[in-house]
Amino acid sequence: MKNKGGAAGDKPGFEDGEGSVVAEKLRKEFDGLVAVDDLDLSIRRGTLYGMIGPNGSGKTTTIKIMVGRLKPTGGRARVLGEDVPIVERVADIGYMPQEMAIYTELTVSENLQLFGELYSMKPGPRAEREEELLSMVDLRERRHSLVSQLSGGMKHRVSLACSMIHDPEVLFLDEPTVGVDPELRVGFWQHFTDLKARGKTVIITTHYMDEAVRCDVVGMMRQGRLIAEGKPKELMERTSTSNLEDAFMEFSWRDAA
Amino acid sequence: MKATRVLAVARKTLRSLKHDKRTVGFLVFMPLFMIAIFGYTFGGSLEDVSVYVVNLDPGVGNASASEAIVAELAASGVLRVEQVIGPEGDPARSVEQALAEVEAGNAWAAIVFEENFTADVLRSVADAGSVPTGVPGAITIHLDASNPNIAQAIMNEVQLTVQGVIVSEYHLLPPMTVSEVRVYGEDAEFIDFFAPGVMGLAAMMVTFMLSIISFVHERSTGTLDRLLTTPVTEGEIVAGYALALGLVGLIQSIVILVTAVALFQVQIEGSPMLVLLIIFVLGAGNQGLGFLLSSNAKNEFQAVQFMPMILFPSILLAGVFWPIEAVPDLLRPVSYFVPLTYAVEGCRSVMIRGWGLGDVWFQLAVLATFAVVMLLLSTYSLKKRR
Ligand SMILES: Nc1ncnc2c1ncn2[C@@H]1O[C@H](COP(=O)(O)OP(=O)(O)O)[C@@H](O)[C@H]1O
Ligand SMILES: [Mg+2]
């Protein structure tokens, strides 16, 4: 059985020394097209990690492998000390897909309830958590609206809330800020920073490279490979640039050369 | 398998249906509409079939067997005697005139009583008990048999009427009698026969349709993938859906049963609960079938294309409207592979024959096997997807 609720003491094979999310020569090919190219990655616990890169650089594919929705064609990936697809600690990860994978024919609240129930949350804590998240995504007034009647940005926010309902140890967010107003975006990043402060690991992909300055560590992806990794400030220093977008361009040049 | 997660999936499935008012309307009114339409169409018997009568028989003295028969025919509701031609006038012309009406499509039959009809009948009466000396009285029916049902009805009606008049007026008894004692279906009418069929058909149609469309939707929007990153297992998703759609089938069956009883006085000799159980198992199985096929459809439009492939064999071969004994030998084996066959047989036996669980266990077992196999295959196909 796949389930293993909550944070029990006997977490298998996971020591703090090892990263929460690890990739070793991870590879994914789609009929000859190399989407992820021998990727090495090690993300420590309690890190807010930004994965940036243009469309098609392999961010989504990498995340899907981590959450167990795609099988790698080579290499190895470990999450919370377990080889993917993880089974024992599956309840400790959260995932917000890039596409709008929520039930549009249910209300906001019903979506949250569904995911809460799938994580075996008790009705009390679940309701409390729902309030908290609805405030965070600013959808308290729309809780009883059908998702199909919300705007695109609102749907994204519902999806984000669903991925966090069970307060996971590791949170994979694939483009969580697309279509979110600047004002709310600031709030989101504040929330991600808070999660990190509580020891959670948050992995965020974005192609708005500049917003990744708020991350502890940024990994730059190009053609399925990590071309640079480090603190945002370091990356800018190493390229003598003043923003991550320019830094990425510089690293891309060097990589191509 | 964890019950709370199965229930969570079932609840969300029912809820998303519930929010869609038109779908709710469809789920409730479609079976109601089906049973009402079928009930009124097939429940009624043939009436007012136009015929012409050519009576060439002048009778013997005051007596005329043909006139007595014609009077009876005219009095019954089945035939409408448009005109009685003769016995005066040229016989050949009379027949021609009536035939022309049939040929023009104004009547379904021309019923011709031959010239010596009454005389022949009387001779038969006199001959009773000894060696017959003449030909029996003759009636010729010129039929437009382009509609077999109507042709059959006319022949039956004429034969029954002739027999009745001969016995009552001329005391000419047939040499033997055949009488019927109904073991089952004492007051059964045609609607009693097909109501269980329509019920199974409706439940099957809807569970299959909802299942295949829901899953194509789940796959294309990515929700299925997302569910599978949570602790919910493939088996729990499949079980949750089966539970929800089985319930939908159940509710529909209740609508059909209530309508059939209220509008058409359909009889339910056995336990209605047993009928519902059969339908539930059928629904769960079809949910699995819909699921399996959904992986071969890229979008809702492609999903709908599977509908006729599943529906037609079921409607035609499962004994919904005519018994599977009427299915040609070549196709009969297919009937036994259509799950609806067993649901219809089971429901029918419970409703008309009043059979219990001990009598329909075979049908129920076949349906349960179908359901289990479908659900296991669904689960397996989901697991394989990783
Ligand atoms: N299911 C798939 N089948 C074939 N190619 C795919 C599939 N998913 C992704 N790809 C290809 O893999 C590459 C990486 O895609 P993706 O991981 O989505 O990039 P990103 O998220 O960085 O935009 C792209 O070239 C994309 O076209
Ligand atoms: Mg992507």
PDB file of N, CA, C and O and ligand atoms in Angstrom, chain A residues 55 59-60 98 174-175 205, ligand 2:
ATOM      1  N   ASN A  55      11.457  28.105 -21.952  1.00  0.00           N
ATOM      2  CA  ASN A  55      10.522  27.020 -22.255  1.00  0.00           C
ATOM      3  C   ASN A  55      11.245  25.903 -22.976  1.00  0.00           C
ATOM      4  O   ASN A  55      12.060  26.153 -23.854  1.00  0.00           O
ATOM      5  N   LYS A  59      12.499  21.719 -17.315  1.00  0.00           N
ATOM      6  CA  LYS A  59      12.099  21.930 -15.916  1.00  0.00           C
ATOM      7  C   LYS A  59      10.918  21.035 -15.526  1.00  0.00           C
ATOM      8  O   LYS A  59      10.972  20.299 -14.536  1.00  0.00           O
ATOM      9  N   THR A  60       9.862  21.107 -16.344  1.00  0.00           N
ATOM     10  CA  THR A  60       8.665  20.326 -16.033  1.00  0.00           C
ATOM     11  C   THR A  60       8.963  18.831 -16.025  1.00  0.00           C
ATOM     12  O   THR A  60       8.517  18.098 -15.132  1.00  0.00           O
ATOM     13  N   GLN A  98       2.144  22.229 -13.828  1.00  0.00           N
ATOM     14  CA  GLN A  98       2.128  23.448 -14.630  1.00  0.00           C
ATOM     15  C   GLN A  98       0.735  23.684 -15.232  1.00  0.00           C
ATOM     16  O   GLN A  98       0.264  24.806 -15.289  1.00  0.00           O
ATOM     17  N   ASP A 174       5.387  23.984 -10.120  1.00  0.00           N
ATOM     18  CA  ASP A 174       5.784  24.195 -11.510  1.00  0.00           C
ATOM     19  C   ASP A 174       5.103  25.458 -12.026  1.00  0.00           C
ATOM     20  O   ASP A 174       3.908  25.463 -12.297  1.00  0.00           O
ATOM     21  N   GLU A 175       5.857  26.515 -12.133  1.00  0.00           N
ATOM     22  CA  GLU A 175       5.350  27.811 -12.592  1.00  0.00           C
ATOM     23  C   GLU A 175       4.161  28.302 -11.764  1.00  0.00           C
ATOM     24  O   GLU A 175       3.090  28.573 -12.301  1.00  0.00           O
ATOM     25  N   THR A 205       9.761  26.258 -10.250  1.00  0.00           N
ATOM     26  CA  THR A 205      10.269  26.554 -11.588  1.00  0.00           C
ATOM     27  C   THR A 205       9.627  27.849 -12.040  1.00  0.00           C
ATOM     28  O   THR A 205       8.503  28.162 -11.668  1.00  0.00           O
TER      29      THR A 205
HETATM   30 MG    MG C   2       7.344  23.680 -17.924  1.00  0.00          MG
END
